[in-house]
PDB file of C-alpha atoms in Angstrom:
ATOM      1  CA  MET A   1      47.448  40.032 -62.389  1.00 93.00           C
ATOM      2  CA  ASN A   2      45.896  36.723 -63.432  1.00 94.00           C
ATOM      3  CA  GLU A   3      48.524  36.236 -66.130  1.00 95.00           C
ATOM      4  CA  LYS A   4      51.308  37.003 -63.703  1.00 95.00           C
ATOM      5  CA  PHE A   5      50.191  34.484 -61.089  1.00 95.00           C
ATOM      6  CA  ALA A   6      48.728  31.773 -63.331  1.00 95.00           C
ATOM      7  CA  VAL A   7      50.797  28.635 -63.742  1.00 95.00           C
ATOM      8  CA  GLN A   8      49.791  28.190 -67.391  1.00 94.00           C
ATOM      9  CA  ILE A   9      49.461  30.785 -70.095  1.00 96.00           C
ATOM     10  CA  LEU A  10      45.962  32.259 -70.142  1.00 96.00           C
ATOM     11  CA  PRO A  11      44.017  33.292 -73.253  1.00 96.00           C
ATOM     12  CA  TYR A  12      45.404  36.422 -74.908  1.00 96.00           C
ATOM     13  CA  GLU A  13      43.302  39.473 -74.041  1.00 95.00           C
ATOM     14  CA  LYS A  14      43.253  40.937 -77.557  1.00 95.00           C
ATOM     15  CA  PRO A  15      40.221  43.238 -77.101  1.00 95.00           C
ATOM     16  CA  ILE A  16      41.667  44.759 -73.924  1.00 95.00           C
ATOM     17  CA  VAL A  17      45.179  45.130 -75.366  1.00 96.00           C
ATOM     18  CA  ASP A  18      43.832  46.715 -78.552  1.00 96.00           C
ATOM     19  CA  MET A  19      41.621  49.106 -76.565  1.00 96.00           C
ATOM     20  CA  VAL A  20      44.549  50.149 -74.349  1.00 96.00           C
ATOM     21  CA  LEU A  21      46.782  50.729 -77.376  1.00 95.00           C
ATOM     22  CA  ILE A  22      44.110  52.887 -79.033  1.00 96.00           C
ATOM     23  CA  GLN A  23      43.683  54.886 -75.813  1.00 95.00           C
ATOM     24  CA  LEU A  24      47.461  55.340 -75.529  1.00 94.00           C
ATOM     25  CA  VAL A  25      47.611  56.775 -79.047  1.00 93.00           C
ATOM     26  CA  TYR A  26      44.719  59.100 -78.216  1.00 93.00           C
ATOM     27  CA  MET A  27      46.396  60.195 -74.955  1.00 92.00           C
ATOM     28  CA  GLU A  28      49.709  60.798 -76.755  1.00 91.00           C
ATOM     29  CA  GLU A  29      47.927  62.992 -79.331  1.00 91.00           C
ATOM     30  CA  ASN A  30      46.298  65.002 -76.537  1.00 88.00           C
ATOM     31  CA  LEU A  31      49.632  65.417 -74.772  1.00 89.00           C
ATOM     32  CA  ALA A  32      51.234  66.760 -77.943  1.00 87.00           C
ATOM     33  CA  SER A  33      48.931  69.785 -77.846  1.00 86.00           C
ATOM     34  CA  THR A  34      49.427  70.469 -74.134  1.00 84.00           C
ATOM     35  CA  ASN A  35      51.913  72.896 -72.580  1.00 84.00           C
ATOM     36  CA  LYS A  36      54.817  70.778 -71.336  1.00 84.00           C
ATOM     37  CA  ASN A  37      55.399  72.998 -68.302  1.00 84.00           C
ATOM     38  CA  GLU A  38      51.955  72.455 -66.788  1.00 86.00           C
ATOM     39  CA  MET A  39      51.440  70.085 -63.893  1.00 88.00           C
ATOM     40  CA  LEU A  40      48.575  68.442 -65.776  1.00 86.00           C
ATOM     41  CA  TYR A  41      50.966  67.490 -68.588  1.00 89.00           C
ATOM     42  CA  ILE A  42      53.382  65.877 -66.142  1.00 90.00           C
ATOM     43  CA  ALA A  43      50.611  63.887 -64.452  1.00 91.00           C
ATOM     44  CA  HIS A  44      49.218  62.691 -67.783  1.00 90.00           C
ATOM     45  CA  ARG A  45      52.701  61.798 -69.061  1.00 92.00           C
ATOM     46  CA  MET A  46      53.311  59.705 -65.927  1.00 94.00           C
ATOM     47  CA  GLU A  47      49.981  57.935 -66.444  1.00 94.00           C
ATOM     48  CA  VAL A  48      50.842  57.161 -70.067  1.00 94.00           C
ATOM     49  CA  GLU A  49      54.185  55.720 -68.993  1.00 96.00           C
ATOM     50  CA  ARG A  50      52.504  53.669 -66.249  1.00 96.00           C
ATOM     51  CA  ILE A  51      50.022  52.189 -68.726  1.00 95.00           C
ATOM     52  CA  ARG A  52      52.825  51.417 -71.193  1.00 96.00           C
ATOM     53  CA  TYR A  53      54.736  49.671 -68.402  1.00 97.00           C
ATOM     54  CA  LEU A  54      51.703  47.549 -67.451  1.00 95.00           C
ATOM     55  CA  LEU A  55      51.140  46.536 -71.056  1.00 96.00           C
ATOM     56  CA  ALA A  56      54.810  45.670 -71.523  1.00 96.00           C
ATOM     57  CA  SER A  57      54.766  43.730 -68.252  1.00 97.00           C
ATOM     58  CA  TYR A  58      51.775  41.709 -69.481  1.00 97.00           C
ATOM     59  CA  HIS A  59      53.603  40.831 -72.689  1.00 97.00           C
ATOM     60  CA  ARG A  60      56.883  40.087 -70.854  1.00 97.00           C
ATOM     61  CA  CYS A  61      55.077  37.699 -68.539  1.00 97.00           C
ATOM     62  CA  ARG A  62      53.482  35.867 -71.476  1.00 97.00           C
ATOM     63  CA  LEU A  63      56.780  35.659 -73.372  1.00 97.00           C
ATOM     64  CA  GLN A  64      58.513  34.262 -70.288  1.00 97.00           C
ATOM     65  CA  LYS A  65      55.930  31.476 -70.080  1.00 97.00           C
ATOM     66  CA  ILE A  66      56.226  30.806 -73.800  1.00 97.00           C
ATOM     67  CA  LYS A  67      60.004  30.535 -73.526  1.00 96.00           C
ATOM     68  CA  GLU A  68      59.809  28.291 -70.476  1.00 96.00           C
ATOM     69  CA  TYR A  69      57.086  25.900 -71.685  1.00 96.00           C
ATOM     70  CA  THR A  70      57.406  26.233 -75.472  1.00 95.00           C
ATOM     71  CA  LEU A  71      56.841  22.625 -76.494  1.00 93.00           C
ATOM     72  CA  HIS A  72      54.020  22.147 -73.989  1.00 94.00           C
ATOM     73  CA  ILE A  73      52.247  25.330 -75.112  1.00 96.00           C
ATOM     74  CA  LEU A  74      52.622  24.536 -78.818  1.00 95.00           C
ATOM     75  CA  ASP A  75      51.361  21.006 -78.234  1.00 94.00           C
ATOM     76  CA  LYS A  76      48.297  22.216 -76.286  1.00 94.00           C
ATOM     77  CA  GLU A  77      47.648  25.048 -78.745  1.00 96.00           C
ATOM     78  CA  SER A  78      47.582  22.645 -81.697  1.00 94.00           C
ATOM     79  CA  LYS A  79      44.869  20.592 -79.966  1.00 95.00           C
ATOM     80  CA  ARG A  80      42.614  23.558 -79.171  1.00 92.00           C
ATOM     81  CA  GLY A  81      39.722  24.664 -81.336  1.00 91.00           C
ATOM     82  CA  ALA A  82      39.663  27.993 -83.159  1.00 86.00           C
ATOM     83  CA  GLY A  83      37.775  29.799 -80.377  1.00 87.00           C
ATOM     84  CA  GLU A  84      39.884  28.302 -77.577  1.00 91.00           C
ATOM     85  CA  LYS A  85      43.337  29.479 -78.700  1.00 94.00           C
ATOM     86  CA  ARG A  86      45.421  31.115 -75.984  1.00 95.00           C
ATOM     87  CA  LEU A  87      48.189  32.680 -78.074  1.00 96.00           C
ATOM     88  CA  SER A  88      47.988  35.686 -80.341  1.00 95.00           C
ATOM     89  CA  ALA A  89      49.221  35.267 -83.921  1.00 95.00           C
ATOM     90  CA  GLY A  90      52.483  37.022 -83.045  1.00 96.00           C
ATOM     91  CA  GLU A  91      53.015  34.895 -79.956  1.00 97.00           C
ATOM     92  CA  LEU A  92      52.357  31.710 -81.931  1.00 96.00           C
ATOM     93  CA  GLN A  93      54.912  32.790 -84.534  1.00 97.00           C
ATOM     94  CA  PHE A  94      57.420  33.632 -81.790  1.00 97.00           C
ATOM     95  CA  ALA A  95      56.841  30.290 -80.040  1.00 97.00           C
ATOM     96  CA  THR A  96      57.279  28.348 -83.271  1.00 97.00           C
ATOM     97  CA  ASP A  97      60.452  30.211 -84.256  1.00 97.00           C
ATOM     98  CA  PHE A  98      61.848  29.997 -80.719  1.00 96.00           C
ATOM     99  CA  TYR A  99      61.185  26.255 -80.544  1.00 94.00           C
ATOM    100  CA  LYS A 100      62.852  25.635 -83.922  1.00 94.00           C
ATOM    101  CA  SER A 101      65.891  27.709 -82.913  1.00 95.00           C
ATOM    102  CA  VAL A 102      66.303  26.023 -79.538  1.00 90.00           C
ATOM    103  CA  GLU A 103      65.839  22.542 -80.994  1.00 87.00           C
ATOM    104  CA  SER A 104      68.337  23.256 -83.758  1.00 89.00           C
ATOM    105  CA  HIS A 105      70.895  24.568 -81.284  1.00 91.00           C
ATOM    106  CA  PHE A 106      70.262  21.754 -78.807  1.00 85.00           C
ATOM    107  CA  HIS A 107      70.661  19.181 -81.573  1.00 83.00           C
ATOM    108  CA  GLN A 108      73.954  20.723 -82.731  1.00 87.00           C
ATOM    109  CA  VAL A 109      75.355  20.972 -79.209  1.00 88.00           C
ATOM    110  CA  ALA A 110      74.071  17.869 -77.414  1.00 80.00           C
ATOM    111  CA  VAL A 111      71.515  15.605 -79.057  1.00 76.00           C
ATOM    112  CA  ARG A 112      73.753  14.381 -81.851  1.00 79.00           C
ATOM    113  CA  HIS A 113      76.127  13.044 -79.193  1.00 81.00           C
ATOM    114  CA  MET A 114      73.396  11.072 -77.397  1.00 79.00           C
ATOM    115  CA  PRO A 115      72.464   7.464 -78.120  1.00 78.00           C
ATOM    116  CA  ARG A 116      70.109   7.157 -81.107  1.00 77.00           C
ATOM    117  CA  SER A 117      67.300   5.886 -78.860  1.00 73.00           C
ATOM    118  CA  CYS A 118      67.173   9.253 -77.043  1.00 71.00           C
ATOM    119  CA  GLN A 119      67.678  11.611 -79.971  1.00 69.00           C
ATOM    120  CA  ASN A 120      64.113  11.845 -81.230  1.00 72.00           C
ATOM    121  CA  ASP A 121      62.167  11.749 -77.979  1.00 70.00           C
ATOM    122  CA  GLU A 122      60.967  15.325 -77.419  1.00 71.00           C
ATOM    123  CA  ASN A 123      58.903  14.292 -74.395  1.00 70.00           C
ATOM    124  CA  ILE A 124      62.088  13.733 -72.396  1.00 71.00           C
ATOM    125  CA  ARG A 125      62.976  17.413 -72.909  1.00 73.00           C
ATOM    126  CA  LYS A 126      59.424  18.725 -72.501  1.00 84.00           C
ATOM    127  CA  VAL A 127      58.974  21.119 -69.583  1.00 89.00           C
ATOM    128  CA  VAL A 128      55.408  21.352 -68.281  1.00 93.00           C
ATOM    129  CA  PRO A 129      53.942  23.760 -65.731  1.00 95.00           C
ATOM    130  CA  ASN A 130      53.213  22.401 -62.267  1.00 95.00           C
ATOM    131  CA  LEU A 131      49.428  22.503 -62.095  1.00 93.00           C
ATOM    132  CA  ASP A 132      49.533  21.277 -58.500  1.00 92.00           C
ATOM    133  CA  SER A 133      51.266  24.409 -57.255  1.00 94.00           C
ATOM    134  CA  HIS A 134      49.175  26.500 -54.897  1.00 94.00           C
ATOM    135  CA  VAL A 135      47.794  29.923 -55.750  1.00 95.00           C
ATOM    136  CA  PHE A 136      45.858  32.546 -53.815  1.00 96.00           C
ATOM    137  CA  VAL A 137      42.514  33.561 -55.249  1.00 95.00           C
ATOM    138  CA  ARG A 138      39.962  36.227 -54.454  1.00 95.00           C
ATOM    139  CA  ALA A 139      36.391  35.432 -55.423  1.00 94.00           C
ATOM    140  CA  LYS A 140      34.715  38.058 -57.571  1.00 94.00           C
ATOM    141  CA  GLU A 141      31.316  36.456 -57.057  1.00 92.00           C
ATOM    142  CA  ASN A 142      29.754  33.730 -54.938  1.00 91.00           C
ATOM    143  CA  VAL A 143      30.583  30.168 -55.923  1.00 87.00           C
ATOM    144  CA  ALA A 144      28.246  27.627 -54.371  1.00 85.00           C
ATOM    145  CA  GLU A 145      29.358  24.037 -53.964  1.00 82.00           C
ATOM    146  CA  PHE A 146      32.858  24.441 -55.414  1.00 82.00           C
ATOM    147  CA  LEU A 147      34.376  20.974 -55.839  1.00 80.00           C
ATOM    148  CA  ILE A 148      37.932  20.515 -54.664  1.00 78.00           C
ATOM    149  CA  SER A 149      39.009  17.615 -56.864  1.00 69.00           C
ATOM    150  CA  ALA A 150      41.751  16.151 -54.661  1.00 64.00           C
ATOM    151  CA  ASP A 151      39.527  15.685 -51.613  1.00 67.00           C
ATOM    152  CA  HIS A 152      36.188  15.370 -53.435  1.00 74.00           C
ATOM    153  CA  GLU A 153      34.865  17.906 -50.966  1.00 80.00           C
ATOM    154  CA  THR A 154      32.777  20.927 -51.790  1.00 84.00           C
ATOM    155  CA  ILE A 155      32.974  24.367 -50.230  1.00 84.00           C
ATOM    156  CA  ASN A 156      31.067  27.584 -50.654  1.00 86.00           C
ATOM    157  CA  VAL A 157      33.196  30.504 -51.765  1.00 88.00           C
ATOM    158  CA  ALA A 158      31.819  33.937 -50.894  1.00 91.00           C
ATOM    159  CA  ALA A 159      32.446  36.987 -53.045  1.00 92.00           C
ATOM    160  CA  GLY A 160      35.482  38.906 -51.805  1.00 93.00           C
ATOM    161  CA  SER A 161      36.875  35.990 -49.805  1.00 92.00           C
ATOM    162  CA  VAL A 162      40.497  34.921 -50.232  1.00 94.00           C
ATOM    163  CA  HIS A 163      41.502  31.265 -50.488  1.00 91.00           C
ATOM    164  CA  MET A 164      44.490  29.127 -51.383  1.00 92.00           C
ATOM    165  CA  PHE A 165      43.899  26.272 -53.843  1.00 90.00           C
ATOM    166  CA  LYS A 166      45.866  24.134 -56.236  1.00 91.00           C
ATOM    167  CA  TYR A 167      45.917  25.871 -59.588  1.00 94.00           C
ATOM    168  CA  ARG A 168      44.504  22.754 -61.241  1.00 91.00           C
ATOM    169  CA  ASP A 169      41.351  23.068 -59.135  1.00 89.00           C
ATOM    170  CA  VAL A 170      40.663  26.753 -59.815  1.00 91.00           C
ATOM    171  CA  GLU A 171      41.790  27.072 -63.433  1.00 92.00           C
ATOM    172  CA  PRO A 172      38.197  26.834 -64.773  1.00 90.00           C
ATOM    173  CA  LEU A 173      37.130  29.627 -62.396  1.00 91.00           C
ATOM    174  CA  VAL A 174      40.094  31.765 -63.455  1.00 93.00           C
ATOM    175  CA  LEU A 175      39.268  31.257 -67.139  1.00 93.00           C
ATOM    176  CA  GLU A 176      35.630  32.182 -66.504  1.00 92.00           C
ATOM    177  CA  GLU A 177      36.828  35.237 -64.506  1.00 92.00           C
ATOM    178  CA  ILE A 178      34.836  34.189 -61.437  1.00 93.00           C
ATOM    179  CA  VAL A 179      37.983  34.429 -59.299  1.00 94.00           C
ATOM    180  CA  GLU A 180      41.141  36.477 -59.662  1.00 95.00           C
ATOM    181  CA  LEU A 181      44.638  35.382 -58.743  1.00 96.00           C
ATOM    182  CA  ILE A 182      46.437  37.477 -56.148  1.00 94.00           C
TER     183      ILE A 182
END
């Protein structure tokens, strides 16, 4: 849910994705030895399909963000340290290839017809996420003296409470998994 509602791409959840994929393989193997006419088989098959859908939805959401903010994401990713990377190896490869393809096509279709002063400025074409957009959050734990940067005010956030903040203000809490986006 956090990935779906976050303005920026969040760190790739490799351990969780790998664990889910391993469990799906295990569940598929168990289903292969089950009688297909039993109600239990049907329920388990539906659960497997639901989990596959959730995993695919997670990846679709990430790919949509990569396609929308490619240059911004690649720029930020290149400045991050090894332990702070947000893209998986496959996503980084996709983003790089996608960016090269789009730039090549854009150059062939439009850029070569522009004045020379505008042809090499990628920042003009750079799309960045709106960090000032508002998001709803639910606190997973108590947060004492949470600083709201725009007003320089602090508030206490109780566990289980729901609030609306600018994404920019709560991004550190989302990354630390203290709050969840809803």
